[in-house]
Tab-separated table of C-alpha atoms and ligand atoms in Angstrom:
chain	number	residue	atom	x	y	z
B	1	UNK	CA	-29.129	138.800	-64.469
B	2	UNK	CA	-25.437	139.501	-64.105
B	3	UNK	CA	-24.300	138.949	-60.532
B	4	UNK	CA	-21.680	141.382	-59.301
B	5	UNK	CA	-19.750	141.815	-56.104
B	6	UNK	CA	-21.527	143.874	-53.448
B	7	UNK	CA	-20.724	147.572	-53.051
B	8	UNK	CA	-17.726	148.205	-50.856
B	9	UNK	CA	-16.528	144.589	-51.090
B	10	UNK	CA	-13.484	143.691	-53.157
B	11	UNK	CA	-11.804	140.690	-54.741
B	12	UNK	CA	-8.191	140.470	-53.717
B	13	UNK	CA	-5.586	139.283	-56.225
B	14	UNK	CA	-2.236	140.001	-57.844
B	15	UNK	CA	-0.016	142.642	-56.225
B	16	UNK	CA	-2.581	143.364	-53.484
B	17	UNK	CA	-2.831	139.691	-52.523
B	18	UNK	CA	0.982	139.592	-52.330
B	19	UNK	CA	0.945	142.682	-50.093
B	20	UNK	CA	-1.623	141.069	-47.791
B	21	UNK	CA	0.404	137.853	-47.634
B	22	UNK	CA	3.486	139.875	-46.729
B	23	UNK	CA	1.647	141.883	-44.053
B	24	UNK	CA	0.398	138.679	-42.445
B	25	UNK	CA	3.848	137.069	-42.545
B	26	UNK	CA	5.667	140.106	-41.113
B	27	UNK	CA	2.924	140.607	-38.479
B	28	UNK	CA	3.298	137.020	-37.236
B	29	UNK	CA	7.064	137.487	-36.928
B	30	UNK	CA	6.986	140.890	-35.216
B	31	UNK	CA	4.117	140.189	-32.826
B	32	UNK	CA	5.570	136.805	-31.802
B	33	UNK	CA	8.775	138.661	-30.867
B	34	UNK	CA	6.670	140.923	-28.632
B	35	UNK	CA	5.089	137.878	-26.937
B	36	UNK	CA	1.671	137.935	-28.634
B	37	UNK	CA	-0.056	134.682	-29.632
B	38	UNK	CA	-2.685	134.275	-32.320
B	39	UNK	CA	-6.388	134.230	-31.462
B	40	UNK	CA	-9.023	133.535	-34.114
B	41	UNK	CA	-12.551	134.462	-33.115
B	42	UNK	CA	-15.725	133.851	-35.168
B	43	UNK	CA	-16.845	136.303	-37.845
B	44	UNK	CA	-20.382	136.050	-36.532
B	45	UNK	CA	-21.230	136.859	-32.919
B	46	UNK	CA	-24.285	137.639	-30.818
B	47	UNK	CA	-25.272	141.188	-31.792
B	48	UNK	CA	-25.562	142.103	-28.130
B	49	UNK	CA	-21.779	141.643	-27.750
B	50	UNK	CA	-21.105	144.537	-30.113
B	51	UNK	CA	-23.872	146.865	-28.956
B	52	UNK	CA	-22.751	146.499	-25.350
B	53	UNK	CA	-19.007	146.707	-26.066
B	54	UNK	CA	-18.915	149.478	-28.697
B	55	UNK	CA	-21.800	151.542	-27.257
B	56	UNK	CA	-25.427	151.660	-28.400
B	57	UNK	CA	-25.074	155.282	-29.545
B	58	UNK	CA	-22.066	154.772	-31.824
B	59	UNK	CA	-22.402	155.014	-35.607
B	60	UNK	CA	-21.135	151.455	-35.959
B	61	UNK	CA	-23.918	150.001	-33.792
B	62	UNK	CA	-26.645	152.427	-34.888
B	63	UNK	CA	-26.127	152.332	-38.640
B	64	UNK	CA	-23.318	150.114	-39.835
B	65	UNK	CA	-23.631	146.560	-38.586
B	66	UNK	CA	-24.617	143.685	-40.842
B	67	UNK	CA	-27.100	142.035	-38.521
B	68	UNK	CA	-29.846	139.487	-38.907
B	69	UNK	CA	-31.844	136.904	-37.033
B	70	UNK	CA	-30.449	133.433	-37.735
B	71	UNK	CA	-32.399	130.186	-38.124
B	72	UNK	CA	-32.417	129.587	-34.379
B	73	UNK	CA	-33.877	133.073	-33.855
B	74	UNK	CA	-30.672	134.524	-32.382
B	75	UNK	CA	-29.922	138.134	-33.313
B	76	UNK	CA	-26.400	137.939	-34.776
B	77	UNK	CA	-23.972	140.411	-36.384
B	78	UNK	CA	-20.956	140.140	-38.676
B	79	UNK	CA	-18.080	141.464	-36.571
B	80	UNK	CA	-17.441	145.183	-37.262
B	81	UNK	CA	-14.168	145.034	-35.291
B	82	UNK	CA	-12.088	142.523	-33.343
B	83	UNK	CA	-11.761	143.811	-29.770
B	84	UNK	CA	-15.232	142.787	-28.533
B	85	UNK	CA	-14.766	139.188	-29.724
B	86	UNK	CA	-11.315	138.997	-28.116
B	87	UNK	CA	-12.723	140.162	-24.753
B	88	UNK	CA	-15.561	137.623	-25.020
B	89	UNK	CA	-13.085	134.823	-25.871
B	90	UNK	CA	-10.765	135.912	-23.029
B	91	UNK	CA	-13.545	135.510	-20.477
B	92	UNK	CA	-15.297	132.515	-22.040
B	93	UNK	CA	-12.044	130.510	-22.181
B	94	UNK	CA	-11.052	131.716	-18.686
B	95	UNK	CA	-7.760	133.190	-19.847
B	96	UNK	CA	-8.170	135.657	-16.979
B	97	UNK	CA	-7.687	132.767	-14.530
B	98	UNK	CA	-4.556	131.296	-16.085
B	99	UNK	CA	-0.983	132.180	-15.192
B	100	UNK	CA	1.004	134.500	-17.398
B	101	UNK	CA	0.289	137.287	-19.814
B	102	UNK	CA	-2.744	137.457	-22.065
B	103	UNK	CA	-1.405	139.001	-25.263
B	104	UNK	CA	-3.147	138.199	-28.534
B	105	UNK	CA	-2.972	139.163	-32.173
B	106	UNK	CA	-5.602	138.533	-34.831
B	107	UNK	CA	-6.116	139.194	-38.505
B	108	UNK	CA	-9.134	138.932	-40.726
B	109	UNK	CA	-12.230	140.422	-42.301
B	110	UNK	CA	-14.449	142.984	-40.578
B	111	UNK	CA	-17.778	144.336	-41.845
B	112	UNK	CA	-19.258	147.818	-41.626
B	113	UNK	CA	-22.007	149.059	-43.894
B	114	UNK	CA	-20.447	152.513	-44.368
B	115	UNK	CA	-20.646	154.763	-47.435
B	116	UNK	CA	-17.795	153.345	-49.582
B	117	UNK	CA	-14.985	155.681	-50.625
B	118	UNK	CA	-11.206	155.470	-51.049
B	119	UNK	CA	-9.879	153.674	-47.964
B	120	UNK	CA	-13.364	152.958	-46.639
B	121	UNK	CA	-14.902	149.606	-47.477
B	122	UNK	CA	-17.807	147.506	-46.266
B	123	UNK	CA	-15.693	144.387	-45.998
B	124	UNK	CA	-12.193	145.334	-44.908
B	125	UNK	CA	-9.387	143.543	-43.117
B	126	UNK	CA	-7.636	144.320	-39.885
B	127	UNK	CA	-4.543	143.115	-38.094
B	128	UNK	CA	-4.922	143.818	-34.410
B	129	UNK	CA	-3.329	143.113	-31.058
B	130	UNK	CA	-4.811	143.180	-27.569
B	131	UNK	CA	-3.218	142.906	-24.122
B	132	UNK	CA	-5.772	141.953	-21.490
B	133	UNK	CA	-5.677	142.037	-17.713
B	134	UNK	CA	-2.983	144.687	-17.521
B	135	UNK	CA	-3.144	148.220	-16.120
B	136	UNK	CA	0.461	149.314	-16.593
B	137	UNK	CA	1.021	152.407	-18.794
B	138	UNK	CA	4.102	150.625	-20.137
B	139	UNK	CA	1.749	148.127	-21.810
B	140	UNK	CA	0.272	151.072	-23.768
B	141	UNK	CA	3.778	152.125	-24.818
B	142	UNK	CA	4.737	148.549	-25.711
B	143	UNK	CA	1.575	148.119	-27.806
B	144	UNK	CA	2.265	151.298	-29.798
B	145	UNK	CA	5.909	150.267	-30.158
B	146	UNK	CA	4.881	146.850	-31.602
B	147	UNK	CA	2.778	148.693	-34.181
B	148	UNK	CA	5.584	151.037	-35.225
B	149	UNK	CA	8.110	148.177	-35.451
B	150	UNK	CA	5.655	146.315	-37.694
B	151	UNK	CA	5.164	149.368	-39.948
B	152	UNK	CA	8.925	149.931	-40.170
B	153	UNK	CA	9.566	146.302	-41.100
B	154	UNK	CA	6.845	146.309	-43.723
B	155	UNK	CA	8.398	149.425	-45.267
B	156	UNK	CA	5.604	151.925	-44.576
B	157	UNK	CA	7.603	154.546	-42.754
B	158	UNK	CA	6.497	158.184	-42.874
B	159	UNK	CA	3.568	157.590	-40.517
B	160	UNK	CA	2.764	159.893	-37.577
B	161	UNK	CA	1.797	158.723	-34.092
B	162	UNK	CA	-0.851	160.895	-32.416
B	163	UNK	CA	-1.795	160.487	-28.788
B	164	UNK	CA	-4.519	161.736	-26.459
B	165	UNK	CA	-5.806	161.054	-22.966
B	166	UNK	CA	-9.585	160.592	-22.700
B	167	UNK	CA	-9.617	159.978	-18.938
B	168	UNK	CA	-12.037	157.624	-17.196
B	169	UNK	CA	-15.810	157.350	-17.810
B	170	UNK	CA	-16.306	159.114	-14.490
B	171	UNK	CA	-14.073	162.049	-15.468
B	172	UNK	CA	-15.805	162.337	-18.820
B	173	UNK	CA	-19.265	162.799	-17.259
B	174	UNK	CA	-18.646	166.389	-16.184
B	175	UNK	CA	-16.655	167.081	-19.336
B	176	UNK	CA	-19.573	165.862	-21.483
B	177	UNK	CA	-21.952	168.322	-19.826
B	178	UNK	CA	-19.482	171.202	-20.274
B	179	UNK	CA	-18.826	170.288	-23.893
B	180	UNK	CA	-22.527	169.945	-24.737
B	181	UNK	CA	-23.143	173.404	-23.221
B	182	UNK	CA	-20.273	174.902	-25.229
B	183	UNK	CA	-21.346	173.438	-28.576
B	184	UNK	CA	-25.017	174.301	-27.953
B	185	UNK	CA	-23.954	177.935	-27.603
B	186	UNK	CA	-22.327	177.655	-31.088
B	187	UNK	CA	-25.110	175.578	-32.699
B	188	UNK	CA	-25.522	177.999	-35.613
B	189	UNK	CA	-21.983	177.223	-36.896
B	190	UNK	CA	-22.279	173.424	-36.790
B	191	UNK	CA	-22.846	171.075	-39.732
B	192	UNK	CA	-25.935	168.826	-39.986
B	193	UNK	CA	-24.023	165.764	-38.758
B	194	UNK	CA	-22.707	167.624	-35.734
B	195	UNK	CA	-26.191	168.788	-34.768
B	196	UNK	CA	-27.153	165.136	-34.627
B	197	UNK	CA	-23.934	164.244	-32.761
B	198	UNK	CA	-24.766	166.927	-30.204
B	199	UNK	CA	-27.757	164.804	-29.185
B	200	UNK	CA	-26.066	161.402	-29.375
B	201	UNK	CA	-22.293	161.632	-28.825
B	202	UNK	CA	-20.948	165.093	-28.162
B	203	UNK	CA	-17.272	163.976	-28.160
B	204	UNK	CA	-17.466	163.241	-31.891
B	205	UNK	CA	-17.858	166.990	-32.524
B	206	UNK	CA	-14.210	167.364	-31.572
B	207	UNK	CA	-12.918	165.533	-34.642
B	208	UNK	CA	-15.395	166.730	-37.278
B	209	UNK	CA	-13.529	167.531	-40.521
B	210	UNK	CA	-15.859	170.396	-41.596
B	211	UNK	CA	-13.985	173.723	-41.395
B	212	UNK	CA	-16.691	175.707	-39.539
B	213	UNK	CA	-17.011	172.918	-36.924
B	214	UNK	CA	-13.230	172.796	-36.567
B	215	UNK	CA	-13.188	176.518	-35.837
B	216	UNK	CA	-15.716	176.009	-33.042
B	217	UNK	CA	-13.955	172.894	-31.679
B	218	UNK	CA	-10.602	174.731	-31.567
B	219	UNK	CA	-11.742	176.900	-28.646
B	220	UNK	CA	-13.730	174.226	-26.784
B	221	UNK	CA	-12.690	173.382	-23.205
B	222	UNK	CA	-9.844	170.811	-23.278
B	223	UNK	CA	-10.376	167.432	-21.610
B	224	UNK	CA	-7.172	167.705	-19.636
B	225	UNK	CA	-8.859	170.260	-17.331
B	226	UNK	CA	-11.183	167.465	-16.146
B	227	UNK	CA	-8.606	164.756	-15.459
B	228	UNK	CA	-7.656	163.600	-11.959
B	229	UNK	CA	-3.991	163.077	-10.957
B	230	UNK	CA	-4.110	159.262	-11.507
B	231	UNK	CA	-5.172	159.702	-15.137
B	232	UNK	CA	-2.549	162.375	-15.741
B	233	UNK	CA	0.174	160.188	-14.214
B	234	UNK	CA	-0.841	157.225	-16.375
B	235	UNK	CA	-0.597	159.344	-19.509
B	236	UNK	CA	2.765	160.836	-18.492
B	237	UNK	CA	4.146	157.321	-18.030
B	238	UNK	CA	2.870	156.219	-21.448
B	239	UNK	CA	4.749	159.169	-22.942
B	240	UNK	CA	7.859	158.338	-20.934
B	241	UNK	CA	7.636	154.697	-22.065
B	242	UNK	CA	7.396	155.833	-25.686
B	243	UNK	CA	10.413	158.085	-25.222
B	244	UNK	CA	12.380	155.199	-23.643
B	245	UNK	CA	11.513	153.046	-26.666
B	246	UNK	CA	12.371	155.813	-29.131
B	247	UNK	CA	8.832	156.170	-30.542
B	248	UNK	CA	8.315	159.725	-31.814
B	249	UNK	CA	4.788	161.011	-31.232
B	250	UNK	CA	2.700	164.156	-30.986
B	251	UNK	CA	-0.242	165.021	-28.791
B	252	UNK	CA	-3.637	165.707	-30.327
B	253	UNK	CA	-6.021	167.043	-27.659
B	254	UNK	CA	-8.964	166.861	-30.124
B	255	UNK	CA	-8.572	163.215	-31.025
B	256	UNK	CA	-11.553	161.101	-30.004
B	257	UNK	CA	-12.583	157.660	-31.224
B	258	UNK	CA	-15.757	156.352	-32.825
B	259	UNK	CA	-16.104	153.476	-30.337
B	260	UNK	CA	-17.291	154.090	-26.766
B	261	UNK	CA	-15.115	151.616	-24.849
B	262	UNK	CA	-11.956	153.742	-24.685
B	263	UNK	CA	-10.546	155.094	-21.423
B	264	UNK	CA	-7.286	157.018	-20.809
B	265	UNK	CA	-4.845	156.520	-23.708
B	266	UNK	CA	-6.072	156.709	-27.298
B	267	UNK	CA	-3.831	156.829	-30.352
B	268	UNK	CA	-3.979	156.991	-34.099
B	269	UNK	CA	-1.332	156.487	-36.760
B	270	UNK	CA	-1.802	158.523	-39.903
B	271	UNK	CA	0.076	158.182	-43.184
B	272	UNK	CA	0.672	160.903	-45.806
B	273	UNK	CA	-0.049	158.488	-48.679
B	274	UNK	CA	-3.686	158.197	-47.538
B	275	UNK	CA	-6.393	160.693	-48.449
B	276	UNK	CA	-9.303	161.868	-46.307
B	277	UNK	CA	-9.367	158.537	-44.448
B	278	UNK	CA	-5.774	158.890	-43.288
B	279	UNK	CA	-5.742	156.631	-40.205
B	280	UNK	CA	-3.803	153.487	-41.032
B	281	UNK	CA	-4.224	152.189	-37.473
B	282	UNK	CA	-5.887	153.200	-34.229
B	283	UNK	CA	-6.400	151.958	-30.723
B	284	UNK	CA	-6.169	152.658	-27.058
B	285	UNK	CA	-6.977	151.497	-23.566
B	286	UNK	CA	-10.391	150.057	-22.599
B	287	UNK	CA	-10.248	149.543	-18.861
B	288	UNK	CA	-13.975	149.029	-18.200
B	289	UNK	CA	-14.773	146.443	-20.858
B	290	UNK	CA	-13.602	143.260	-19.123
B	291	UNK	CA	-15.597	144.071	-15.980
B	292	UNK	CA	-18.617	145.111	-18.063
B	293	UNK	CA	-18.758	141.520	-19.384
B	294	UNK	CA	-18.565	139.989	-15.918
B	295	UNK	CA	-14.777	139.658	-15.631
B	296	UNK	CA	-12.429	141.025	-12.972
B	297	UNK	CA	-11.852	144.795	-12.842
B	298	UNK	CA	-8.694	144.874	-14.922
B	299	UNK	CA	-7.463	146.941	-17.795
B	300	UNK	CA	-6.651	146.226	-21.423
B	301	UNK	CA	-5.075	147.958	-24.389
B	302	UNK	CA	-4.781	147.260	-28.103
B	303	UNK	CA	-4.936	148.525	-31.663
B	304	UNK	CA	-6.167	147.520	-35.089
B	305	UNK	CA	-4.616	148.375	-38.413
B	306	UNK	CA	-6.548	148.581	-41.691
B	307	UNK	CA	-4.884	146.247	-44.186
B	308	UNK	CA	-6.394	147.893	-47.292
B	309	UNK	CA	-5.139	151.271	-46.035
B	310	UNK	CA	-1.695	149.872	-45.286
B	311	UNK	CA	-1.592	148.356	-48.804
B	312	UNK	CA	-2.005	151.929	-50.124
B	313	UNK	CA	1.114	153.003	-48.169
B	314	UNK	CA	3.344	150.097	-49.240
B	315	UNK	CA	5.625	149.809	-52.254
B	316	UNK	CA	4.471	147.293	-54.886
B	317	UNK	CA	6.077	143.972	-53.996
B	318	UNK	CA	8.722	142.400	-56.196
B	319	UNK	CA	7.865	139.345	-58.268
B	320	UNK	CA	7.009	136.661	-55.745
B	321	UNK	CA	9.669	134.199	-54.649
B	322	UNK	CA	7.464	131.447	-56.011
B	323	UNK	CA	7.637	132.450	-59.676
B	324	UNK	CA	11.280	133.475	-59.385
B	325	UNK	CA	12.135	129.931	-58.417
B	326	UNK	CA	9.802	128.047	-60.701
B	327	UNK	CA	10.105	125.823	-63.742
B	328	UNK	CA	7.686	125.703	-66.655
B	329	UNK	CA	7.484	122.512	-68.704
B	330	UNK	CA	6.723	122.868	-72.422
B	331	UNK	CA	5.762	119.704	-74.308
B	332	UNK	CA	5.026	118.710	-77.899
B	333	UNK	CA	3.075	115.524	-78.622
B	334	UNK	CA	1.247	113.031	-76.473
B	335	UNK	CA	4.229	111.056	-75.216
B	336	UNK	CA	6.137	114.179	-74.279
B	337	UNK	CA	3.046	115.456	-72.463
B	338	UNK	CA	2.953	112.308	-70.316
B	339	UNK	CA	6.687	112.548	-69.584
B	340	UNK	CA	6.316	116.232	-68.712
B	341	UNK	CA	3.275	115.541	-66.553
B	342	UNK	CA	5.289	112.994	-64.510
B	343	UNK	CA	8.347	115.275	-64.378
B	344	UNK	CA	6.192	118.073	-62.971
B	345	UNK	CA	5.124	115.833	-60.103
B	346	UNK	CA	8.740	114.712	-59.407
B	347	UNK	CA	9.930	118.328	-59.354
B	348	UNK	CA	7.179	119.349	-56.951
B	349	UNK	CA	7.951	116.375	-54.688
B	350	UNK	CA	11.573	117.516	-54.555
B	351	UNK	CA	10.651	121.040	-53.502
B	352	UNK	CA	10.766	122.798	-56.886
B	353	UNK	CA	7.785	124.901	-58.015
B	354	UNK	CA	6.737	123.490	-61.370
B	355	UNK	CA	3.851	124.027	-63.749
B	356	UNK	CA	2.790	123.315	-67.314
B	357	UNK	CA	-0.109	123.921	-69.621
B	358	UNK	CA	-2.564	121.029	-69.343
B	359	UNK	CA	-4.801	121.978	-72.252
B	360	UNK	CA	-2.441	120.954	-75.095
B	361	UNK	CA	-1.957	124.390	-76.607
B	362	UNK	CA	0.599	125.075	-79.361
B	363	UNK	CA	4.266	125.223	-78.438
B	364	UNK	CA	4.314	128.946	-79.140
B	365	UNK	CA	1.482	129.658	-76.749
B	366	UNK	CA	3.073	127.403	-74.101
B	367	UNK	CA	6.285	129.459	-74.397
B	368	UNK	CA	4.239	132.640	-74.043
B	369	UNK	CA	2.692	131.220	-70.888
B	370	UNK	CA	6.144	130.326	-69.540
B	371	UNK	CA	7.111	133.967	-70.088
B	372	UNK	CA	4.004	135.300	-68.446
B	373	UNK	CA	4.449	133.164	-65.338
B	374	UNK	CA	7.928	134.714	-65.039
B	375	UNK	CA	9.424	131.270	-64.447
B	376	UNK	CA	13.176	131.067	-63.978
B	377	UNK	CA	13.595	128.054	-66.285
B	378	UNK	CA	11.646	126.137	-68.876
B	379	UNK	CA	12.167	122.514	-69.930
B	380	UNK	CA	11.332	121.794	-73.544
B	381	UNK	CA	10.289	118.232	-74.328
B	382	UNK	CA	9.423	116.896	-77.790
B	383	UNK	CA	9.781	113.605	-79.616
B	384	UNK	CA	13.512	114.142	-80.341
B	385	UNK	CA	14.295	114.966	-76.728
B	386	UNK	CA	12.444	111.890	-75.494
B	387	UNK	CA	14.235	109.596	-77.938
B	388	UNK	CA	17.710	110.989	-77.276
B	389	UNK	CA	17.263	111.458	-73.510
B	390	UNK	CA	18.817	114.925	-73.965
B	391	UNK	CA	16.351	117.606	-72.851
B	392	UNK	CA	16.399	121.331	-73.542
B	393	UNK	CA	16.752	123.605	-70.505
B	394	UNK	CA	16.114	127.293	-71.135
B	395	UNK	CA	17.153	130.019	-68.721
B	396	UNK	CA	14.220	132.421	-69.074
B	397	UNK	CA	15.999	135.390	-67.474
B	398	UNK	CA	18.950	135.519	-69.886
B	399	UNK	CA	17.393	133.563	-72.755
B	400	UNK	CA	20.259	131.026	-73.016
B	401	UNK	CA	19.617	127.362	-73.824
B	402	UNK	CA	21.510	124.123	-73.082
B	403	UNK	CA	20.867	120.421	-73.392
B	404	UNK	CA	20.922	118.318	-70.260
B	405	UNK	CA	20.687	114.655	-69.437
B	406	UNK	CA	16.968	113.924	-68.790
B	407	UNK	CA	17.865	111.588	-65.918
B	408	UNK	CA	19.655	114.434	-64.094
B	409	UNK	CA	16.918	117.002	-64.656
B	410	UNK	CA	15.387	116.979	-61.149
B	411	UNK	CA	18.672	117.085	-59.212
B	412	UNK	CA	20.117	119.731	-61.547
B	413	UNK	CA	17.109	122.048	-61.119
B	414	UNK	CA	17.108	121.476	-57.374
B	415	UNK	CA	20.721	122.633	-57.315
B	416	UNK	CA	20.207	125.623	-59.636
B	417	UNK	CA	17.195	126.824	-57.649
B	418	UNK	CA	18.942	126.373	-54.324
B	419	UNK	CA	16.621	123.669	-53.063
B	420	UNK	CA	19.433	121.557	-51.698
D	501	LIG	P1	-11.162	151.589	-35.575
D	501	LIG	O1	-10.566	152.922	-35.368
D	501	LIG	O2	-12.626	151.531	-35.770
D	501	LIG	O3	-10.736	150.743	-34.302
D	501	LIG	O4	-10.474	150.846	-36.791
D	501	LIG	C1	-9.080	150.626	-36.825
D	501	LIG	C2	-8.566	150.767	-38.239
D	501	LIG	O5	-9.283	149.907	-39.130
D	501	LIG	C3	-8.748	152.161	-38.837
D	501	LIG	O6	-7.719	153.030	-38.452
D	501	LIG	C4	-8.684	151.845	-40.338
D	501	LIG	O7	-7.337	151.727	-40.775
D	501	LIG	C5	-9.373	150.495	-40.416
D	501	LIG	N1	-10.793	150.654	-40.811
D	501	LIG	C6	-11.835	150.929	-40.016
D	501	LIG	N2	-12.981	150.999	-40.734
D	501	LIG	C7	-12.643	150.764	-42.018
D	501	LIG	C8	-13.370	150.696	-43.254
D	501	LIG	N3	-14.701	150.855	-43.304
D	501	LIG	N4	-12.680	150.436	-44.396
D	501	LIG	C9	-11.339	150.248	-44.363
D	501	LIG	N5	-10.609	150.286	-43.240
D	501	LIG	C10	-11.239	150.548	-42.071
D	501	LIG	C11	-11.088	149.440	-34.068
D	501	LIG	O8	-11.573	148.702	-34.871
D	501	LIG	C12	-10.678	148.983	-32.691
D	501	LIG	N6	-11.127	147.614	-32.508
D	501	LIG	C13	-9.181	149.107	-32.499
D	501	LIG	C14	-8.729	148.660	-31.151
D	501	LIG	C15	-8.182	147.475	-30.820
D	501	LIG	N7	-8.829	149.374	-30.055
D	501	LIG	C16	-8.356	148.663	-29.037
D	501	LIG	N8	-7.974	147.509	-29.517
């Protein structure tokens, strides 16, 4: 039987791998400038962590988690997102008790057993940041700013920042009842999914993409009518902070999120290069989560960005720096092979990227390989070159050739490739 990759799970290579490498590099630089430090949490956690953090009625917990009972009979789940693990780590490592700010970034694979489509995978990758133990609305603005600076530096401009205020859990109670009443009165115009959502999570009806549901949602009572002054003030300050930082944004009163932990500010960044799944990143405030896991009553805010979706918004990267600065060694005959093999190691030890074909192919096919690797130079070594000590150095970009003193080869290439 032929074994294939699982549905919705991809191998990453070539241009996409280069894009991912670049995203990770730029993210580390940008987020360090904003004072975030890296936190790596396990891919596997107690399932209970996710059902309690994300909400038992959410699609992710109800239908999408990869969960199983492990050998020690613990019910575990592959992480569907990063926030829950960060909150657990924050409390378990007592970061809440230490001096200073708790600002973390993370990157890695997440797992959701969703129906695969463009921009929606079962194993996908996120880069996220979280600020914990902070209530200030300026932390919301700073978090969104960090995200936009990252997107600008990566070269994915053209995105739109959308913002909404979901209020507190308390404020949403009355709103939920009102909303359920409103949508029940328009039941006949709702899609199948929304009829189910009406029972489970009425807020999700607000962002249904089906036209007839949108028509109904358009005239539904807005959440802002149910917000108390403190929630309104928080939101106004987030908007002021964004203005101070020069982050353009629009308000979307119908934006809700698929995870239950959000309070007050929620945001989404969409990109025109994406299709139906157009959110490249999303996040918001989750002020009740830390206390729900036994920590102090303090707020938190963060976002996560989908790396596969961002890859779709980025320009194809140029040839990597590695191949641009590399040397390919072509040899003919056993003695030359040994000399080339040793030279390759000396070059690498002196900081030059070097490679050769180890399977003794013909000279022609070695040259073809040198071309394909897009090396900057090739060294050609045969019997004559070994005997005379004069080696052939070929500039692969312009095609010119020269003979050099074999003894100077390493220092010359170091100089030409700017390694010294
Ligand atoms: P989320 O909205 O579920 O939020 O996901 C954030 C981003 O991850 C999405 O905007 C999208 O780019 C990407 N994403 C989600 N699911 C998939 C998928 N199946 N395939 C490809 N990409 C996907 C969270 O995960 C929250 N933890 C964000 C957060 C952090 N909120 C506060 N802090």
